[in-house]
Coordinates of C-alpha atoms in Angstrom, one line a residue:
Chain A
G273 CA -0.1 0.2 0.1
D274 CA 0.8 3.6 -0.1
S275 CA 3.3 4.8 2.4
V276 CA 5.8 7.9 3.4
I277 CA 8.9 6.9 5.4
Q278 CA 10.9 9.8 7.5
M279 CA 13.6 8.5 9.0
Q280 CA 15.2 11.3 10.5
G281 CA 13.2 11.7 14.1
Q282 CA 15.3 14.4 15.2
V283 CA 17.4 17.0 13.9
T284 CA 19.8 19.3 15.9
L285 CA 21.8 22.2 14.1
S286 CA 23.1 25.7 15.0
E287 CA 22.0 28.8 13.6
N288 CA 22.7 29.6 10.1
D289 CA 23.5 26.1 9.5
F290 CA 22.2 24.2 6.3
L291 CA 19.1 22.0 6.8
F292 CA 18.1 18.8 4.8
I293 CA 15.3 16.6 5.8
N294 CA 14.5 13.5 3.4
C295 CA 11.0 11.6 3.1
T296 CA 10.5 8.7 0.6
Y297 CA 7.3 7.5 -0.6
S298 CA 5.8 4.5 -2.2
T299 CA 2.7 4.6 -4.5
T300 CA 1.8 3.3 -8.0
G301 CA 0.3 6.7 -8.9
Y302 CA 1.3 10.2 -9.2
P303 CA 0.9 11.9 -6.0
T304 CA 0.7 15.3 -4.6
L305 CA 3.9 15.8 -2.0
F306 CA 3.7 18.3 1.1
W307 CA 5.5 19.7 4.1
Y308 CA 3.8 20.8 7.0
V309 CA 5.4 22.2 9.7
Q310 CA 4.1 21.8 13.6
Y311 CA 5.4 24.8 16.0
S312 CA 4.9 24.1 19.8
G313 CA 1.3 24.0 21.0
E314 CA 0.1 24.5 17.9
G315 CA -1.5 22.4 15.0
P316 CA 0.8 21.5 11.6
Q317 CA 0.1 24.0 8.9
L318 CA 1.1 23.7 5.2
L319 CA 4.5 24.8 4.5
L320 CA 5.3 23.5 0.9
Q321 CA 3.5 21.5 -1.4
V322 CA 5.0 19.8 -4.8
T323 CA 3.4 17.9 -7.7
T324 CA 4.9 15.6 -9.8
A325 CA 4.3 18.4 -12.5
N326 CA 6.5 21.0 -11.3
N327 CA 9.0 19.1 -9.1
K328 CA 9.7 21.8 -6.6
G329 CA 8.1 24.2 -4.3
S330 CA 9.2 27.1 -2.3
S331 CA 8.3 29.0 0.9
R332 CA 9.3 31.1 3.7
G333 CA 13.2 30.6 2.7
F334 CA 12.3 26.7 2.4
E335 CA 12.6 24.8 -0.6
A336 CA 11.5 21.4 -1.2
T337 CA 12.1 18.9 -4.3
Y338 CA 10.8 16.1 -5.5
D339 CA 12.5 12.8 -7.4
K340 CA 10.6 10.7 -9.2
G341 CA 13.6 8.0 -9.8
T342 CA 14.3 7.7 -6.0
T343 CA 10.5 8.3 -5.0
S344 CA 12.0 10.7 -2.6
F345 CA 11.3 14.5 -1.6
H346 CA 13.1 16.7 0.6
L347 CA 13.0 20.2 2.4
Q348 CA 16.1 22.1 2.8
K349 CA 16.7 25.6 3.9
T350 CA 20.1 27.3 3.2
S351 CA 20.5 29.3 7.0
V352 CA 18.1 28.0 9.7
Q353 CA 17.3 30.2 12.4
E354 CA 16.0 29.5 16.2
I355 CA 12.4 30.6 15.0
D356 CA 12.7 27.6 12.6
S357 CA 12.3 25.0 15.6
A358 CA 9.5 22.9 15.4
V359 CA 8.4 19.1 14.1
Y360 CA 8.5 19.0 10.4
Y361 CA 6.0 16.3 8.5
C362 CA 6.3 15.2 5.1
A363 CA 2.8 13.8 3.8
M364 CA 1.3 12.5 0.5
R365 CA -1.8 12.3 -1.2
D366 CA -2.8 10.2 -4.2
R367 CA -5.9 8.3 -5.5
G368 CA -4.7 5.0 -3.6
S369 CA -5.2 6.8 -0.9
N370 CA -8.9 8.0 -1.6
Y371 CA -7.0 11.3 -1.5
Q372 CA -6.3 11.5 2.1
L373 CA -3.1 12.2 3.5
I374 CA -0.7 9.4 4.3
W375 CA 1.8 11.1 6.9
G376 CA 5.6 10.7 7.6
S377 CA 6.2 10.3 11.3
G378 CA 7.9 13.7 11.8
T379 CA 11.5 15.1 12.5
K380 CA 11.9 17.3 15.0
L381 CA 14.3 20.3 14.3
I382 CA 16.3 21.5 17.3
I383 CA 18.2 25.0 16.6
K384 CA 20.9 25.7 19.2
P385 CA 21.0 29.5 19.7
Chain F
G36 CA -9.4 34.0 7.7
G37 CA -10.5 31.4 10.1
I38 CA -9.9 29.6 13.0
I39 CA -10.4 26.0 14.3
T40 CA -11.5 25.8 17.7
Q41 CA -11.0 22.4 19.6
T42 CA -12.5 22.0 23.1
P43 CA -11.5 21.0 25.8
K44 CA -7.6 21.5 25.5
F45 CA -6.7 19.0 28.0
L46 CA -9.0 15.9 28.9
I47 CA -8.3 13.6 31.8
G48 CA -10.6 10.8 31.9
Q49 CA -10.9 7.3 33.6
E50 CA -10.5 3.9 32.0
G51 CA -13.6 2.7 30.4
Q52 CA -15.3 6.0 30.2
K53 CA -16.9 7.5 26.9
L54 CA -15.1 11.0 26.6
T55 CA -16.0 13.4 23.9
L56 CA -13.7 16.0 21.9
K57 CA -15.7 19.0 19.9
C58 CA -14.3 20.9 17.0
Q59 CA -15.7 24.2 15.3
Q60 CA -14.6 26.1 12.1
N61 CA -15.5 29.3 10.8
F62 CA -13.7 28.9 7.2
N63 CA -17.1 27.2 5.9
H64 CA -15.3 24.3 4.8
D65 CA -17.0 21.4 3.6
T66 CA -14.7 18.7 4.8
M67 CA -13.6 17.9 8.4
Y68 CA -11.1 15.3 9.8
W69 CA -10.2 13.9 13.1
Y70 CA -6.5 12.9 13.4
R71 CA -4.8 11.1 16.4
Q72 CA -1.1 12.3 16.7
D73 CA 1.3 10.0 18.8
S74 CA 5.0 10.9 19.4
G75 CA 7.1 9.4 16.7
K76 CA 4.0 8.2 14.7
G77 CA 3.0 11.0 12.5
L78 CA -0.7 11.7 12.3
R79 CA -3.1 9.3 11.7
L80 CA -6.7 9.6 10.2
I81 CA -9.7 8.5 12.8
Y82 CA -12.5 10.0 10.9
Y83 CA -13.5 12.7 8.1
S84 CA -16.6 13.9 7.1
I85 CA -17.1 15.7 3.6
T86 CA -20.6 17.4 4.1
E87 CA -23.0 17.6 6.9
N88 CA -24.2 14.1 8.0
D89 CA -21.8 12.3 6.2
L90 CA -19.0 10.2 8.1
Q91 CA -16.2 8.2 6.6
K92 CA -13.6 5.8 8.4
G93 CA -10.3 6.2 8.3
D94 CA -7.3 3.7 9.1
L95 CA -7.8 4.1 13.0
S96 CA -12.0 4.4 13.5
E97 CA -12.3 1.3 15.9
G98 CA -12.9 2.5 19.4
Y99 CA -14.1 5.7 18.1
D100 CA -17.4 7.2 17.0
A101 CA -17.8 10.6 15.1
S102 CA -20.6 13.1 14.7
R103 CA -21.1 16.0 12.0
E104 CA -24.7 17.4 12.7
K105 CA -23.8 20.7 11.4
K106 CA -21.5 22.1 8.5
S107 CA -19.4 24.0 11.1
S108 CA -18.8 21.1 13.8
F109 CA -17.5 17.8 14.3
S110 CA -17.0 15.8 17.4
L111 CA -15.4 12.6 18.4
T112 CA -16.2 10.3 20.7
V113 CA -13.8 7.6 22.4
T114 CA -16.3 5.0 23.4
S115 CA -14.1 3.4 25.8
A116 CA -10.9 5.1 27.1
Q117 CA -7.9 3.0 27.6
K118 CA -5.5 2.9 30.5
N119 CA -2.3 4.4 30.0
E120 CA -3.7 6.2 26.4
M121 CA -2.1 9.5 26.1
A122 CA -2.4 11.3 22.6
V123 CA -3.4 14.6 21.0
F124 CA -6.4 14.6 19.2
L125 CA -6.2 17.0 16.1
C126 CA -9.3 18.5 14.2
A127 CA -8.7 19.9 10.7
S128 CA -11.0 21.3 7.9
S129 CA -10.6 21.9 4.2
M130 CA -12.5 23.3 1.2
G131 CA -13.1 20.1 -0.3
G132 CA -11.9 16.0 0.1
R133 CA -9.7 15.5 -2.8
G134 CA -6.8 16.8 -4.5
A135 CA -4.6 19.3 -3.4
E136 CA -6.9 21.4 -0.9
T137 CA -4.7 22.5 2.2
L138 CA -5.7 21.1 5.6
Y139 CA -6.1 23.9 8.5
F140 CA -5.5 22.4 11.8
G141 CA -6.9 23.1 15.5
S142 CA -4.4 23.3 18.0
G143 CA -5.4 19.8 19.6
T144 CA -7.2 18.2 22.4
R145 CA -4.5 16.3 24.7
L146 CA -6.0 13.3 26.4
T147 CA -4.7 11.2 29.4
V148 CA -6.5 8.2 30.8
L149 CA -5.8 7.7 34.2

């Protein structure tokens, strides 16, 4: 069945470091891929969305890239700040899941001041 | 803009108790969702509803009931709370139920069962 794997449970960086979080997915279709961010005490909110048509998305200094060959999509930011501390979820929506989101397990980003 | 309001923010119950969580949205969105969030496990769909009085089961519906009596509200009932159960329940809404619609989430209800 459809699945999303997010291997990095926690990432610890210093301010101005480069961020890279990877997700891999499994589906037989043409999914739409998402990154949601969840700040402490809040619900998740959409950060980025990438379709198989455009391969890339960007928002708030973050960039997401999709690679159909390796069925992976990753989130990156050139220079993280303390305000980026949050949990980042990748998610996938496809016909196989009746268009409901399938979520990765989340990556907690800790930024050391 | 709109907001999703979940009540209560914290819910403490006893084993075997029936517990109800409530969610209201003022986006005028068609579809509403209940997710369970466990540490290290991501979000798992319990129920969703694409319109008033509609209910669709998610992967985690066993042990839960849901009710969508109005377009703006969606409630979730834990039919028999399990001891040591601790999770955050997230309500969300979206304009539609398919395709690339963005989900908007509330800040969650944290459940503890003693």
